[in-house]
mmCIF file of C-alpha atoms in Angstrom:
data_model
loop_
_atom_site.group_PDB
_atom_site.id
_atom_site.type_symbol
_atom_site.label_atom_id
_atom_site.label_comp_id
_atom_site.label_asym_id
_atom_site.label_seq_id
_atom_site.Cartn_x
_atom_site.Cartn_y
_atom_site.Cartn_z
ATOM 1 C CA MET S 1 4.349 3.494 18.060
ATOM 2 C CA GLU S 2 8.158 6.067 16.393
ATOM 3 C CA CYS S 3 7.004 7.680 13.395
ATOM 4 C CA ASN S 4 10.691 7.483 11.980
ATOM 5 C CA THR S 5 10.258 4.100 13.056
ATOM 6 C CA VAL S 6 7.124 3.294 10.772
ATOM 7 C CA LEU S 7 8.427 4.817 8.184
ATOM 8 C CA ALA S 8 11.555 3.747 7.901
ATOM 9 C CA ALA S 9 10.884 0.443 7.716
ATOM 10 C CA THR S 10 7.656 1.335 5.072
ATOM 11 C CA ARG S 11 10.451 2.358 2.643
ATOM 12 C CA ARG S 12 12.627 -0.864 3.496
ATOM 13 C CA TRP S 13 9.143 -3.200 2.429
ATOM 14 C CA VAL S 14 8.481 -0.957 -0.327
ATOM 15 C CA SER S 15 12.409 -1.577 -1.430
ATOM 16 C CA GLU S 16 12.552 -4.947 -0.784
ATOM 17 C CA VAL S 17 9.359 -6.548 -1.029
ATOM 18 C CA VAL S 18 7.720 -4.742 -3.411
ATOM 19 C CA ILE S 19 10.936 -3.241 -5.891
ATOM 20 C CA GLY S 20 12.993 -6.228 -5.142
ATOM 21 C CA LEU S 21 10.266 -8.287 -5.628
ATOM 22 C CA ASN S 22 8.828 -6.703 -9.042
ATOM 23 C CA LEU S 23 5.270 -6.747 -7.397
ATOM 24 C CA CYS S 24 4.927 -3.042 -9.281
ATOM 25 C CA PRO S 25 6.530 -3.169 -12.059
ATOM 26 C CA PHE S 26 5.996 0.967 -11.801
ATOM 27 C CA ALA S 27 7.370 1.295 -7.839
ATOM 28 C CA ARG S 28 11.196 2.021 -8.766
ATOM 29 C CA ARG S 29 10.630 4.249 -11.143
ATOM 30 C CA GLU S 30 8.616 6.797 -8.543
ATOM 31 C CA LEU S 31 10.779 5.710 -6.113
ATOM 32 C CA VAL S 32 14.193 6.927 -7.991
ATOM 33 C CA ASN S 33 13.150 10.370 -9.004
ATOM 34 C CA GLY S 34 10.990 10.843 -5.154
ATOM 35 C CA ARG S 35 7.374 10.813 -6.623
ATOM 36 C CA ILE S 36 6.138 8.620 -3.792
ATOM 37 C CA ARG S 37 5.570 10.850 -0.495
ATOM 38 C CA PHE S 38 5.869 8.261 2.824
ATOM 39 C CA VAL S 39 3.239 9.649 5.834
ATOM 40 C CA ALA S 40 2.628 8.235 8.815
ATOM 41 C CA THR S 41 0.029 9.258 10.843
ATOM 42 C CA ASP S 42 -0.753 9.272 14.320
ATOM 43 C CA ALA S 43 -4.409 8.590 14.490
ATOM 44 C CA ASN S 44 -5.668 6.111 16.557
ATOM 45 C CA SER S 45 -9.133 5.733 15.548
ATOM 46 C CA GLU S 46 -11.229 5.447 11.744
ATOM 47 C CA GLU S 47 -12.391 8.986 12.175
ATOM 48 C CA GLY S 48 -9.104 10.644 12.622
ATOM 49 C CA LEU S 49 -7.138 7.973 9.741
ATOM 50 C CA LEU S 50 -10.395 9.264 7.898
ATOM 51 C CA THR S 51 -8.920 12.924 8.821
ATOM 52 C CA ALA S 52 -5.851 12.035 8.040
ATOM 53 C CA LEU S 53 -6.808 10.480 4.321
ATOM 54 C CA GLN S 54 -8.597 13.530 3.206
ATOM 55 C CA GLU S 55 -5.440 15.778 4.303
ATOM 56 C CA GLU S 56 -3.305 13.497 2.264
ATOM 57 C CA MET S 57 -5.734 13.763 -0.716
ATOM 58 C CA MET S 58 -5.727 17.715 -0.961
ATOM 59 C CA HIS S 59 -1.459 17.477 -0.654
ATOM 60 C CA LEU S 60 -1.707 15.009 -3.261
ATOM 61 C CA GLU S 61 -4.087 17.746 -5.283
ATOM 62 C CA GLN S 62 -2.248 20.880 -4.258
ATOM 63 C CA HIS S 63 1.242 19.098 -5.032
ATOM 64 C CA PRO S 64 1.202 17.227 -8.717
ATOM 65 C CA GLU S 65 4.756 16.639 -8.569
ATOM 66 C CA VAL S 66 3.701 13.543 -6.167
ATOM 67 C CA GLU S 67 2.399 10.893 -7.436
ATOM 68 C CA THR S 68 1.376 8.189 -4.894
ATOM 69 C CA THR S 69 1.490 8.136 -1.336
ATOM 70 C CA LEU S 70 1.698 5.993 1.210
ATOM 71 C CA LEU S 71 -0.125 6.500 4.078
ATOM 72 C CA VAL S 72 0.979 4.696 7.156
ATOM 73 C CA HIS S 73 -1.439 3.884 9.972
ATOM 74 C CA PRO S 74 0.070 1.534 12.726
ATOM 75 C CA ASP S 75 -2.471 2.303 15.851
ATOM 76 C CA VAL S 76 -5.940 2.279 13.914
ATOM 77 C CA LEU S 77 -7.495 -0.545 12.137
ATOM 78 C CA THR S 78 -4.384 -3.178 13.388
ATOM 79 C CA ASP S 79 -7.800 -5.832 13.097
ATOM 80 C CA PHE S 80 -7.569 -7.074 9.326
ATOM 81 C CA MET S 81 -10.895 -7.420 9.422
ATOM 82 C CA ASP S 82 -11.949 -4.064 10.821
ATOM 83 C CA TYR S 83 -9.679 -2.483 8.092
ATOM 84 C CA ASN S 84 -10.966 -4.723 5.246
ATOM 85 C CA ASP S 85 -14.882 -2.696 6.920
ATOM 86 C CA PHE S 86 -12.972 0.571 6.920
ATOM 87 C CA LEU S 87 -12.551 0.656 2.720
ATOM 88 C CA ASP S 88 -15.586 1.243 1.700
ATOM 89 C CA ALA S 89 -15.207 4.999 4.202
ATOM 90 C CA ALA S 90 -11.983 5.644 2.303
ATOM 91 C CA ASP S 91 -13.789 4.795 -1.006
ATOM 92 C CA GLY S 92 -16.834 6.811 0.045
ATOM 93 C CA LEU S 93 -14.052 9.505 1.228
ATOM 94 C CA LEU S 94 -13.551 9.548 -2.340
ATOM 95 C CA VAL S 95 -16.901 10.189 -3.869
ATOM 96 C CA HIS S 96 -17.802 12.775 -0.851
ATOM 97 C CA LEU S 97 -14.946 15.119 -1.775
ATOM 98 C CA GLU S 98 -15.720 14.251 -5.272
ATOM 99 C CA LEU S 99 -12.347 13.215 -6.058
ATOM 100 C CA ASP S 100 -13.582 9.387 -7.646
ATOM 101 C CA GLY S 101 -12.280 8.791 -10.492
ATOM 102 C CA GLU S 102 -9.077 10.837 -9.739
ATOM 103 C CA TYR S 103 -7.439 8.879 -7.565
ATOM 104 C CA GLN S 104 -7.822 5.128 -5.854
ATOM 105 C CA ILE S 105 -6.778 3.598 -2.986
ATOM 106 C CA ALA S 106 -4.692 0.305 -2.631
ATOM 107 C CA SER S 107 -4.732 -1.829 0.264
ATOM 108 C CA PHE S 108 -1.854 -2.955 2.651
ATOM 109 C CA HIS S 109 -2.061 -4.982 6.029
ATOM 110 C CA PRO S 110 0.558 -7.443 7.920
ATOM 111 C CA ASP S 111 -2.688 -9.933 8.032
ATOM 112 C CA TYR S 112 -3.995 -8.665 4.446
ATOM 113 C CA GLN S 113 -6.073 -12.179 3.350
ATOM 114 C CA PHE S 114 -7.676 -12.041 -0.018
ATOM 115 C CA GLY S 115 -11.502 -13.811 -0.205
ATOM 116 C CA GLY S 116 -11.312 -17.616 -0.446
ATOM 117 C CA THR S 117 -7.631 -17.807 1.105
ATOM 118 C CA ASN S 118 -6.620 -19.604 4.048
ATOM 119 C CA ALA S 119 -4.363 -16.046 6.573
ATOM 120 C CA ALA S 120 -1.800 -19.014 5.736
ATOM 121 C CA ASP S 121 -1.750 -19.188 2.314
ATOM 122 C CA ALA S 122 2.516 -17.119 0.987
ATOM 123 C CA GLU S 123 -0.441 -15.726 -2.072
ATOM 124 C CA ASN S 124 -1.496 -12.754 0.514
ATOM 125 C CA TYR S 125 2.296 -12.042 1.203
ATOM 126 C CA THR S 126 1.353 -9.874 -2.377
ATOM 127 C CA ASN S 127 -0.762 -7.286 -0.300
ATOM 128 C CA ARG S 128 0.731 -8.119 3.315
ATOM 129 C CA SER S 129 2.970 -4.905 4.612
ATOM 130 C CA PRO S 130 4.933 -4.161 7.611
ATOM 131 C CA TYR S 131 1.644 -2.146 8.940
ATOM 132 C CA PRO S 132 -1.637 -1.493 7.877
ATOM 133 C CA MET S 133 -1.418 1.633 4.988
ATOM 134 C CA LEU S 134 -3.533 3.494 3.118
ATOM 135 C CA HIS S 135 -2.232 3.834 -0.700
ATOM 136 C CA LEU S 136 -3.136 6.349 -2.901
ATOM 137 C CA LEU S 137 -2.899 6.456 -6.640
ATOM 138 C CA ARG S 138 -3.395 9.283 -9.374
ATOM 139 C CA GLU S 139 -5.436 6.722 -11.701
ATOM 140 C CA ARG S 140 -4.391 8.891 -14.295
ATOM 141 C CA SER S 141 -1.007 8.263 -13.653
ATOM 142 C CA LEU S 142 -1.976 4.854 -13.453
ATOM 143 C CA GLU S 143 -3.971 4.757 -16.706
ATOM 144 C CA ARG S 144 -0.656 5.751 -18.767
ATOM 145 C CA ALA S 145 1.534 3.283 -16.888
ATOM 146 C CA ILE S 146 -0.280 0.761 -17.773
ATOM 147 C CA ALA S 147 -0.511 1.654 -20.899
ATOM 148 C CA GLY S 148 3.070 2.173 -21.874
ATOM 149 C CA TYR S 149 3.625 -1.507 -20.003
ATOM 150 C CA PRO S 150 2.710 -4.723 -21.649
ATOM 151 C CA GLY S 151 0.905 -7.019 -19.917
ATOM 152 C CA THR S 152 -0.274 -5.292 -16.789
ATOM 153 C CA GLU S 153 -3.218 -7.991 -16.498
ATOM 154 C CA SER S 154 -1.078 -10.690 -15.654
ATOM 155 C CA ILE S 155 0.810 -8.882 -13.878
ATOM 156 C CA PRO S 156 -1.814 -10.151 -10.061
ATOM 157 C CA GLU S 157 -1.178 -14.059 -11.333
ATOM 158 C CA GLN S 158 2.444 -13.184 -11.972
ATOM 159 C CA ASN S 159 2.585 -12.341 -8.241
ATOM 160 C CA VAL S 160 0.446 -14.542 -7.347
ATOM 161 C CA GLU S 161 2.854 -17.277 -8.470
ATOM 162 C CA LEU S 162 6.085 -15.741 -7.429
ATOM 163 C CA MET S 163 4.444 -16.176 -3.985
ATOM 164 C CA ASN S 164 3.716 -19.375 -3.787
ATOM 165 C CA ARG S 165 7.508 -20.320 -5.517
ATOM 166 C CA LEU S 166 9.115 -18.096 -2.705
ATOM 167 C CA GLY S 167 6.432 -19.836 -0.294
ATOM 168 C CA ALA S 168 4.819 -18.311 3.278
ATOM 169 C CA ASP S 169 7.887 -18.198 5.589
ATOM 170 C CA HIS S 170 10.044 -16.497 2.987
ATOM 171 C CA MET S 171 7.870 -14.347 2.747
ATOM 172 C CA ARG S 172 7.091 -14.450 6.480
ATOM 173 C CA ASN S 173 11.113 -13.881 7.659
ATOM 174 C CA LEU S 174 10.731 -11.118 4.830
ATOM 175 C CA LEU S 175 8.226 -9.109 5.778
ATOM 176 C CA ILE S 176 9.618 -9.767 9.135
ATOM 177 C CA ARG S 177 13.278 -7.984 8.203
ATOM 178 C CA THR S 178 11.596 -4.860 6.951
ATOM 179 C CA LEU S 179 11.183 -4.112 9.999
ATOM 180 C CA SER S 180 14.570 -4.677 11.619
ATOM 181 C CA PRO S 181 16.582 -1.364 11.406
ATOM 182 C CA GLY S 182 20.142 -3.820 9.327
#
């Protein structure tokens, strides 16, 4: 898949969905200040994705000015259950590299489904994205952001309420729009 197309859709998703709906109150500042790294990998296997993930962790280690990385992988783990199973390997890589406690990995996928929900439930859109991706976050930065923002413990619940209020059809259409350049 064309890298520029994937990254453009991902940027639109961050701007229109994540920031536009205020799903993450910390994202706007990082985007405006150019501290979000957007990377699309051409990996087509889990091993290739683990290699790309390791490279991005090393990039974050060497570039403290970058707060967070969205590693988009459109050609691997397109099935959500396979993706969900892979998250253990991704977390295992953090442990292997002795970076657990330094970074955490948040997960986003076009077919994301929380346990105990139906695939069609609107609340799943809090973690649905145009392409499968891994979001690498600096734990220290996240802790600082949480400490400076009141009520962070209620963000997930507020996001679920918003998704349910907007509805699955609205969210599906919004996600589809991020795939269209214009």
